[in-house]
Amino acid sequence: QVQLVESGGGSVQAGGSLRLACAASGYTYSSYCMAWFRRAPGKEREGVAYIDINNSTAYADSVKGRFTISRDNAKNTLYLRMNSLKPEDSAMYYCAARFGWCSLLQVAAFGYWGQGTQVTVSL
């Protein structure tokens, strides 16, 4: 069974940084598009970034220049480095996987999900 487990969330002040990790197991990790999504209270789950099989990346406009997605295939682990955090970044962050190449950074494109890790950014 495909399993995705997020970690690294926490509470930080605005301007601070966090590094999220997603440990993957149960599938051929290198053959999957991997992504991060987030859901803030009262909002729909939205795409943050994805990283493709060939390490090509894409980001939501709201996080460009601040967040960096990466993958370590040897460790079956996905990362999200978040810098210059803002209160509007506060959300539950989810790791997601899609078999094959990335397409669109939309919820419907991804079939596998982790349970999430909470990020809270205060003023």
Backbone as numpy.savetxt, mean C-alpha at the origin, in Angstrom:
# Nx Ny Nz CAx CAy CAz Cx Cy Cz
-3.22 -20.92 0.17 -4.05 -19.73 0.17 -3.18 -18.49 0.17
-3.59 -17.48 -0.58 -2.88 -16.22 -0.62 -3.13 -15.48 0.68
-2.06 -15.04 1.32 -2.18 -14.27 2.55 -1.34 -13.01 2.47
-1.91 -11.90 2.90 -1.24 -10.61 2.93 -1.40 -10.04 4.33
-0.30 -9.69 4.96 -0.34 -9.18 6.33 0.43 -7.88 6.41
-0.28 -6.80 6.74 0.33 -5.48 6.84 0.90 -5.23 8.23
1.89 -4.35 8.29 2.45 -3.92 9.56 3.08 -2.55 9.38
3.44 -1.91 10.48 4.15 -0.64 10.42 3.32 0.59 10.66
2.02 0.44 10.80 1.17 1.58 11.07 1.40 2.13 12.46
0.85 3.31 12.71 1.00 3.94 14.01 0.51 5.36 13.98
0.81 6.08 15.05 0.40 7.47 15.20 1.62 8.37 15.13
1.57 9.37 14.25 2.67 10.31 14.08 2.12 11.73 13.95
2.99 12.70 14.15 2.62 14.09 13.95 2.78 14.47 12.49
2.05 15.48 12.08 2.17 15.99 10.71 3.62 16.30 10.39
4.04 15.91 9.19 5.42 16.09 8.78 6.30 14.90 9.06
5.80 13.95 9.82 6.56 12.77 10.16 6.53 11.71 9.07
7.16 10.57 9.35 7.27 9.49 8.38 6.92 8.15 8.99
6.47 7.24 8.15 6.21 5.86 8.52 6.59 4.97 7.35
6.93 3.74 7.65 7.19 2.75 6.62 6.30 1.55 6.86
5.38 1.30 5.95 4.50 0.17 6.04 5.10 -1.03 5.31
4.76 -2.22 5.76 5.21 -3.43 5.12 4.05 -4.39 4.95
4.11 -5.20 3.91 3.11 -6.21 3.64 3.83 -7.51 3.34
3.67 -8.47 4.22 4.28 -9.78 4.03 3.32 -10.68 3.27
3.78 -11.22 2.16 2.94 -12.05 1.30 3.37 -13.51 1.36
2.40 -14.39 1.25 2.69 -15.82 1.23 1.60 -16.56 0.48
1.90 -17.78 0.06 0.90 -18.63 -0.55 0.76 -18.51 -2.06
1.61 -17.71 -2.70 1.54 -17.55 -4.14 2.89 -17.12 -4.69
3.00 -17.08 -6.01 4.24 -16.64 -6.65 4.26 -15.12 -6.67
4.83 -14.56 -5.64 4.82 -13.12 -5.42 5.33 -12.32 -6.62
6.37 -12.78 -7.25 6.98 -12.04 -8.34 6.10 -11.95 -9.58
5.03 -12.73 -9.65 4.12 -12.71 -10.79 2.87 -11.88 -10.54
2.87 -11.09 -9.49 1.71 -10.28 -9.11 2.02 -8.80 -9.10
1.05 -8.03 -9.57 1.03 -6.60 -9.30 0.67 -6.42 -7.83
1.37 -5.53 -7.15 1.10 -5.25 -5.74 0.74 -3.78 -5.56
-0.13 -3.52 -4.60 -0.61 -2.15 -4.43 -0.94 -1.85 -2.98
-1.02 -0.57 -2.69 -1.52 -0.07 -1.41 -2.78 0.75 -1.65
-3.78 0.51 -0.83 -5.00 1.29 -0.80 -5.20 1.83 0.59
-6.10 2.78 0.74 -6.42 3.29 2.06 -7.89 3.67 2.13
-8.42 3.63 3.35 -9.80 4.03 3.58 -9.87 4.90 4.82
-10.27 6.14 4.63 -10.47 7.07 5.74 -11.93 7.02 6.17
-12.23 7.37 7.41 -13.62 7.36 7.88 -14.51 8.21 6.99
-15.63 7.64 6.58 -16.57 8.37 5.74 -16.21 8.42 4.27
-15.13 7.77 3.88 -14.71 7.77 2.49 -14.59 6.35 1.95
-14.61 6.23 0.64 -14.42 4.94 -0.01 -12.95 4.57 -0.01
-12.70 3.29 -0.16 -11.33 2.84 -0.28 -10.74 3.38 -1.58
-9.54 3.97 -1.50 -8.92 4.58 -2.66 -7.50 4.06 -2.86
-7.07 4.05 -4.10 -5.74 3.60 -4.42 -4.69 4.61 -4.02
-3.58 4.13 -3.49 -2.46 4.97 -3.10 -1.32 4.83 -4.09
-0.94 3.59 -4.39 0.16 3.34 -5.31 0.18 1.87 -5.71
0.76 1.57 -6.86 1.02 0.19 -7.22 2.44 0.03 -7.74
2.92 -1.19 -7.71 4.21 -1.52 -8.29 4.03 -2.79 -9.11
4.49 -2.74 -10.34 4.25 -3.80 -11.29 5.32 -4.90 -11.19
5.12 -5.92 -12.01 6.06 -7.05 -12.04 7.47 -6.59 -12.40
7.56 -5.59 -13.26 8.85 -5.07 -13.69 9.31 -3.86 -12.88
8.66 -3.61 -11.74 8.96 -2.52 -10.82 8.53 -1.14 -11.29
7.76 -1.09 -12.36 7.14 0.17 -12.75 6.14 0.56 -11.66
6.03 1.86 -11.37 5.16 2.33 -10.30 4.19 3.40 -10.76
3.12 3.54 -10.00 2.15 4.59 -10.23 1.62 5.05 -8.88
1.31 6.34 -8.77 0.87 6.92 -7.51 -0.36 7.78 -7.71
-1.17 7.84 -6.66 -2.25 8.81 -6.64 -1.65 10.21 -6.57
-2.32 11.16 -7.19 -1.80 12.53 -7.20 -1.59 13.07 -5.79
-2.41 12.66 -4.86 -2.35 13.18 -3.51 -1.09 12.77 -2.74
-0.40 11.74 -3.22 0.79 11.26 -2.50 2.07 11.35 -3.31
1.99 11.78 -4.56 3.17 11.88 -5.40 4.21 12.80 -4.76
5.45 12.35 -4.76 6.53 13.12 -4.18 6.71 12.91 -2.70
5.75 12.26 -2.05 5.83 12.02 -0.62 5.94 10.53 -0.27
5.24 9.69 -1.03 5.23 8.25 -0.77 6.06 7.51 -1.80
6.66 6.41 -1.39 7.43 5.57 -2.30 7.05 4.10 -2.08
6.59 3.45 -3.13 6.26 2.03 -3.05 7.44 1.22 -3.59
7.72 0.10 -2.95 8.80 -0.76 -3.40 8.47 -2.20 -3.05
9.19 -3.13 -3.65 8.98 -4.54 -3.35 10.32 -5.25 -3.27
10.40 -6.20 -2.37 11.57 -7.04 -2.20 11.11 -8.46 -2.50
11.35 -8.91 -3.71 10.86 -10.22 -4.12 11.51 -11.36 -3.35
12.76 -11.18 -2.94 13.45 -12.21 -2.18 12.80 -12.44 -0.82
12.19 -11.39 -0.27 11.53 -11.48 1.03 10.02 -11.58 0.93
9.49 -11.58 -0.29 8.04 -11.60 -0.50 7.36 -10.48 0.28
7.93 -9.30 0.22 7.45 -8.18 1.02 7.28 -6.92 0.18
6.17 -6.25 0.40 5.84 -4.98 -0.22 6.01 -3.88 0.83
6.49 -2.72 0.41 6.70 -1.60 1.32 6.04 -0.33 0.81
5.74 0.55 1.75 5.28 1.90 1.42 5.96 2.85 2.38
6.89 3.65 1.87 7.54 4.67 2.66 6.74 5.95 2.53
6.29 6.48 3.64 5.45 7.67 3.66 6.20 8.78 4.37
6.49 9.84 3.64 7.15 11.02 4.20 6.21 12.21 4.18
6.56 13.22 4.96 5.79 14.47 5.00 4.31 14.19 5.18
3.99 13.37 6.14 2.61 12.95 6.35 1.72 14.12 6.75
0.49 14.06 6.26 -0.51 15.07 6.51 -1.70 14.44 7.23
-2.48 15.23 7.97 -3.66 14.67 8.64 -4.60 13.95 7.68
-4.72 14.41 6.45 -5.58 13.76 5.48 -5.06 12.41 5.01
-3.84 12.05 5.40 -3.31 10.72 5.12 -3.80 9.69 6.14
-4.43 10.15 7.21 -4.94 9.24 8.23 -5.96 8.30 7.62
-5.75 7.00 7.79 -6.63 6.01 7.19 -6.16 4.62 7.59
-7.01 3.64 7.30 -6.58 2.26 7.36 -5.93 1.95 6.01
-4.71 1.46 6.04 -3.98 1.16 4.82 -3.98 -0.34 4.56
-4.33 -0.70 3.33 -4.46 -2.09 2.93 -3.49 -2.47 1.83
-2.91 -3.62 1.96 -2.09 -4.22 0.92 -3.01 -5.02 0.00
-2.75 -4.99 -1.30 -3.56 -5.72 -2.26 -2.68 -6.35 -3.33
-3.16 -7.45 -3.91 -2.42 -8.16 -4.95 -3.34 -8.50 -6.12
-2.77 -8.49 -7.31 -3.47 -8.83 -8.54 -2.55 -9.75 -9.35
-3.07 -10.89 -9.77 -2.25 -11.80 -10.57 -1.94 -11.18 -11.92
-0.67 -11.17 -12.27 -0.25 -10.63 -13.54 0.10 -9.15 -13.45
0.11 -8.51 -14.61 0.50 -7.11 -14.70 -0.53 -6.16 -14.11
-0.05 -5.04 -13.60 -0.94 -4.01 -13.12 -1.75 -3.42 -14.27
-2.94 -2.96 -13.96 -3.77 -2.27 -14.94 -4.14 -0.90 -14.37
-5.24 -0.84 -13.63 -5.68 0.41 -13.02 -5.63 0.31 -11.51
-5.38 1.43 -10.86 -5.33 1.48 -9.41 -6.75 1.65 -8.87
-7.52 0.58 -9.02 -8.90 0.56 -8.58 -9.16 -0.72 -7.78
-10.07 -0.62 -6.84 -10.37 -1.75 -5.96 -10.75 -2.99 -6.75
-11.56 -2.83 -7.79 -12.07 -3.96 -8.55 -10.99 -4.73 -9.29
-9.84 -4.13 -9.48 -8.76 -4.78 -10.22 -7.96 -5.76 -9.36
-8.17 -5.73 -8.06 -7.37 -6.54 -7.14 -8.22 -7.58 -6.43
-7.73 -8.80 -6.42 -8.49 -9.90 -5.85 -8.08 -10.35 -4.47
-6.93 -9.92 -4.01 -6.42 -10.35 -2.71 -6.11 -9.15 -1.85
-6.51 -9.24 -0.57 -6.40 -8.11 0.35 -5.92 -8.54 1.72
-5.15 -7.64 2.36 -4.79 -7.83 3.74 -5.85 -7.23 4.65
-5.63 -7.34 5.96 -6.59 -6.84 6.94 -6.42 -5.36 7.26
-5.30 -4.79 6.89 -5.08 -3.37 7.08 -4.24 -3.04 8.29
-3.62 -1.86 8.23 -2.87 -1.32 9.36 -3.20 0.16 9.48
-3.46 0.61 10.69 -3.95 1.97 10.91 -2.83 2.99 10.93
-3.05 4.09 10.20 -2.13 5.23 10.21 -2.91 6.45 10.68
-2.42 7.09 11.71 -3.06 8.29 12.24 -2.04 9.42 12.28
-2.37 10.52 11.62 -1.49 11.69 11.56 -2.18 12.85 12.25
-1.56 13.35 13.28 -2.14 14.44 14.07 -1.42 15.74 13.81
-2.09 16.84 14.14 -1.49 18.16 14.01 -0.57 18.46 15.18
